Coordinates of C-alpha atoms in Angstrom, one line a residue:
Chain A
G1037 CA 25.9 32.5 17.1
A1038 CA 29.6 31.6 16.9
V1039 CA 32.4 34.1 16.1
V1040 CA 34.6 33.8 13.5
S1041 CA 38.0 36.4 12.8
Q1042 CA 39.4 37.0 10.0
H1043 CA 43.1 38.9 10.0
P1044 CA 44.2 40.9 8.2
S1045 CA 41.0 42.9 7.6
W1046 CA 42.7 44.2 4.8
V1047 CA 46.1 44.3 2.7
I1048 CA 48.0 45.5 -0.2
C1049 CA 51.4 43.9 -1.3
K1050 CA 53.5 44.1 -4.2
S1051 CA 53.2 41.6 -7.0
G1052 CA 55.1 38.5 -6.2
T1053 CA 55.0 38.7 -2.5
S1054 CA 53.1 36.1 -0.7
V1055 CA 50.0 36.7 2.1
K1056 CA 49.1 35.2 5.0
I1057 CA 45.2 35.3 6.3
E1058 CA 44.1 33.5 8.9
C1059 CA 40.9 32.3 9.8
R1060 CA 40.0 31.5 13.6
S1061 CA 37.2 30.1 15.5
L1062 CA 36.9 32.3 18.7
D1063 CA 34.6 30.1 20.7
F1064 CA 33.8 26.9 19.0
Q1065 CA 36.2 24.6 17.5
A1066 CA 35.7 24.1 13.8
T1067 CA 36.5 20.9 12.6
T1068 CA 35.7 22.4 8.8
M1069 CA 36.7 25.6 7.4
F1070 CA 35.4 26.9 3.9
W1071 CA 37.9 29.3 2.0
Y1072 CA 35.4 31.6 0.0
R1073 CA 36.6 34.2 -2.9
Q1074 CA 34.3 37.1 -4.0
F1075 CA 35.0 38.9 -6.9
P1076 CA 33.1 42.7 -7.2
K1077 CA 29.9 42.7 -7.4
Q1078 CA 29.7 38.9 -7.8
S1079 CA 28.8 36.1 -5.0
L1080 CA 30.9 34.0 -3.4
M1081 CA 33.0 30.9 -5.0
L1082 CA 34.3 28.1 -2.9
M1083 CA 37.9 27.4 -3.2
A1084 CA 38.3 25.1 -1.0
T1085 CA 37.6 23.0 2.2
S1086 CA 40.0 22.6 5.0
N1087 CA 39.8 20.0 7.6
E1088 CA 41.4 20.1 10.7
G1089 CA 44.9 17.6 9.9
S1090 CA 44.4 16.5 6.9
K1091 CA 45.1 18.1 3.3
A1092 CA 42.5 20.7 1.7
T1093 CA 40.7 19.9 -0.7
Y1094 CA 40.7 22.6 -4.0
E1095 CA 37.7 23.3 -6.2
Q1096 CA 38.7 22.7 -9.8
G1097 CA 40.7 25.4 -11.2
V1098 CA 41.6 26.9 -8.0
E1099 CA 45.7 26.2 -7.7
K1100 CA 47.0 24.5 -5.1
D1101 CA 50.4 25.5 -5.6
K1102 CA 49.5 29.9 -5.3
F1103 CA 46.5 29.0 -2.2
L1104 CA 48.4 27.1 0.3
I1105 CA 45.8 26.0 3.1
N1106 CA 46.9 25.0 6.2
H1107 CA 44.3 24.1 9.2
A1108 CA 46.5 22.8 12.3
S1109 CA 44.2 23.0 14.9
L1110 CA 40.8 23.3 15.3
T1111 CA 40.5 27.1 15.7
L1112 CA 43.0 28.0 12.9
S1113 CA 42.7 28.1 9.6
T1114 CA 45.5 29.8 7.1
L1115 CA 45.3 30.6 3.4
T1116 CA 48.9 31.9 1.8
V1117 CA 48.1 33.6 -1.4
T1118 CA 51.9 33.0 -2.8
S1119 CA 53.3 35.1 -5.2
A1120 CA 50.6 36.8 -5.6
H1121 CA 49.6 39.1 -8.7
P1122 CA 47.1 41.9 -9.7
E1123 CA 44.1 38.8 -10.3
D1124 CA 44.4 37.2 -7.4
S1125 CA 42.8 41.1 -6.1
S1126 CA 39.5 40.3 -4.1
F1127 CA 37.9 39.6 -1.4
Y1128 CA 38.2 36.2 0.5
I1129 CA 36.2 34.9 3.2
C1130 CA 36.5 32.6 5.3
S1131 CA 33.9 29.9 7.2
A1132 CA 34.0 27.9 9.8
A1133 CA 31.2 24.9 10.5
G1134 CA 31.3 22.4 13.7
I1135 CA 30.7 18.7 13.2
S1136 CA 27.5 19.1 12.2
R1137 CA 28.0 21.2 9.4
G1138 CA 24.4 22.5 9.4
E1139 CA 25.4 26.0 10.2
Q1140 CA 28.6 28.0 9.1
F1141 CA 29.9 30.9 10.8
F1142 CA 31.3 33.0 8.3
G1143 CA 34.5 35.7 9.5
P1144 CA 34.3 39.5 8.4
G1145 CA 36.6 38.9 5.1
T1146 CA 39.8 39.9 4.2
R1147 CA 40.5 42.4 1.0
L1148 CA 43.1 42.0 -0.5
T1149 CA 45.1 44.4 -3.1
V1150 CA 47.9 43.2 -5.0
L1151 CA 49.8 46.3 -7.2
Chain B
A1012 CA 23.6 18.9 -7.4
Q1013 CA 22.1 21.9 -5.3
S1014 CA 21.7 25.2 -6.7
V1015 CA 20.0 28.7 -5.9
T1016 CA 18.6 31.2 -8.3
Q1017 CA 17.9 34.4 -7.2
L1018 CA 15.5 36.0 -9.7
G1019 CA 16.4 40.1 -10.3
S1020 CA 19.9 41.5 -9.5
H1021 CA 18.7 44.9 -8.5
V1022 CA 15.0 45.6 -6.2
S1023 CA 14.5 48.9 -5.1
V1024 CA 12.1 49.8 -3.1
S1025 CA 10.6 53.7 -1.2
E1026 CA 11.2 53.3 2.5
G1027 CA 8.1 51.7 4.3
A1028 CA 7.6 49.9 1.3
L1029 CA 7.4 45.8 1.1
V1030 CA 10.6 44.1 0.4
L1031 CA 10.4 40.8 -1.6
L1032 CA 13.8 39.2 -2.6
R1033 CA 13.1 36.0 -4.9
C1034 CA 15.3 32.6 -3.9
N1035 CA 14.7 29.6 -5.8
Y1036 CA 16.4 26.6 -4.9
S1037 CA 17.3 23.0 -6.8
S1038 CA 18.0 20.1 -4.1
S1039 CA 17.9 16.6 -4.2
V1040 CA 17.2 16.1 -0.7
P1041 CA 15.5 18.4 2.1
P1042 CA 17.8 21.3 2.1
Y1043 CA 18.3 24.2 4.6
L1044 CA 18.5 27.3 3.4
F1045 CA 19.9 30.6 4.3
W1046 CA 19.7 34.5 4.0
Y1047 CA 22.9 36.4 4.0
V1048 CA 23.2 40.3 4.4
Q1049 CA 26.2 41.9 3.5
Y1050 CA 26.9 45.2 3.9
P1051 CA 29.9 46.7 1.7
N1052 CA 33.2 45.5 2.2
Q1053 CA 31.8 43.5 5.1
G1054 CA 31.4 39.7 6.1
L1055 CA 28.2 37.8 5.5
Q1056 CA 25.6 38.7 8.5
L1057 CA 22.9 35.6 8.6
L1058 CA 19.2 36.7 8.8
L1059 CA 17.6 33.6 8.8
K1060 CA 17.8 30.2 8.0
Y1061 CA 16.0 27.1 7.4
T1062 CA 16.6 23.6 9.4
S1063 CA 13.1 21.5 8.0
A1064 CA 10.8 22.9 11.2
A1065 CA 8.3 25.5 11.0
T1066 CA 8.1 26.5 7.7
L1067 CA 7.6 30.3 8.6
V1068 CA 11.2 31.4 9.3
K1069 CA 11.8 34.8 11.0
G1070 CA 14.9 36.3 11.2
I1071 CA 16.6 39.6 12.1
N1072 CA 15.7 43.1 11.3
G1073 CA 12.2 42.4 10.8
F1074 CA 12.8 39.9 7.8
E1075 CA 11.2 36.9 7.3
A1076 CA 10.7 33.9 4.8
E1077 CA 8.8 31.4 3.9
F1078 CA 9.7 27.6 2.6
K1079 CA 7.6 26.1 -0.4
K1080 CA 8.7 22.7 -1.0
S1081 CA 6.1 22.7 -3.8
E1082 CA 7.5 26.0 -5.7
T1083 CA 10.6 25.4 -4.6
S1084 CA 10.9 28.3 -3.0
F1085 CA 12.3 30.7 -0.1
H1086 CA 11.5 34.5 -0.7
L1087 CA 12.4 37.3 1.9
T1088 CA 10.3 39.6 2.6
K1089 CA 10.2 42.8 5.3
P1090 CA 6.7 44.6 5.8
S1091 CA 8.5 47.9 5.6
A1092 CA 11.4 49.1 3.9
H1093 CA 14.3 50.9 6.1
M1094 CA 17.4 53.4 4.3
S1095 CA 19.5 51.0 6.4
D1096 CA 18.3 47.7 4.8
A1097 CA 20.4 49.1 1.3
A1098 CA 23.1 46.5 0.8
E1099 CA 23.5 42.8 -0.8
Y1100 CA 21.7 39.8 -0.7
F1101 CA 22.5 36.2 -0.8
C1102 CA 20.6 33.0 -0.7
A1103 CA 22.3 30.3 0.3
V1104 CA 21.8 26.6 0.5
S1105 CA 23.2 23.4 2.2
G1106 CA 24.6 20.4 0.3
G1107 CA 27.5 21.1 -1.7
S1108 CA 29.8 18.8 -2.4
Q1109 CA 31.7 19.3 0.5
G1110 CA 29.7 20.4 3.1
N1111 CA 29.8 24.0 1.6
L1112 CA 27.2 26.5 1.1
I1113 CA 25.7 27.1 -2.3
F1114 CA 25.2 30.9 -3.1
G1115 CA 23.0 32.9 -5.4
K1116 CA 24.5 35.7 -7.5
G1117 CA 23.0 38.1 -5.0
T1118 CA 20.7 40.4 -5.0
K1119 CA 21.3 44.5 -4.9
L1120 CA 18.1 46.5 -2.6
S1121 CA 18.0 50.0 -2.8
V1122 CA 16.0 51.9 -0.4
K1123 CA 14.6 55.2 -1.7
P1124 CA 13.8 58.1 0.5

């Protein structure tokens, strides 16, 4: 299957700082990328959907100004957690889909810990 | 709206025993269905998927799942559990409002020696 990478794999930051997470599709063009959040021992919850060249669509309850998503190319989407707080600590996972969206390919996830 | 229910948040089996992880779905359209495995602090690995072809789907690591429309089920099975199968398993259905997958709550599989 296709390969999706995330960087960094884990990050620790101080409260109030901003953190950028990159999601890259390495061997295919991802017209759509999804950002999920997973709390400990829970399932994945969709945060937002980004389509290349357009604004992201956020799920209800997700703050647009806090979780900035940019999908500037067909192989890269970024999630920036602005002014991070301890409650933002979580496992963030991206997935990428081609035109058909029939299958999504998941990145390995990024563990964010905010002190 | 599409939804997924995984019965049993925790399943424990002995090594060599049958593994059965249950998944029921709700979908207004013919669904695509997926099973993923997640090891601690790692991302999701696709085990298998159903995309309206054969109803019995074989995946990696000896897992398989059968799509039963009449029961709206897509249970995951493996004839003989290995210690390395211990992980969290997620069932997912396609068709979220944004084309995203909708996940079940997950089932943690423990394998006893």
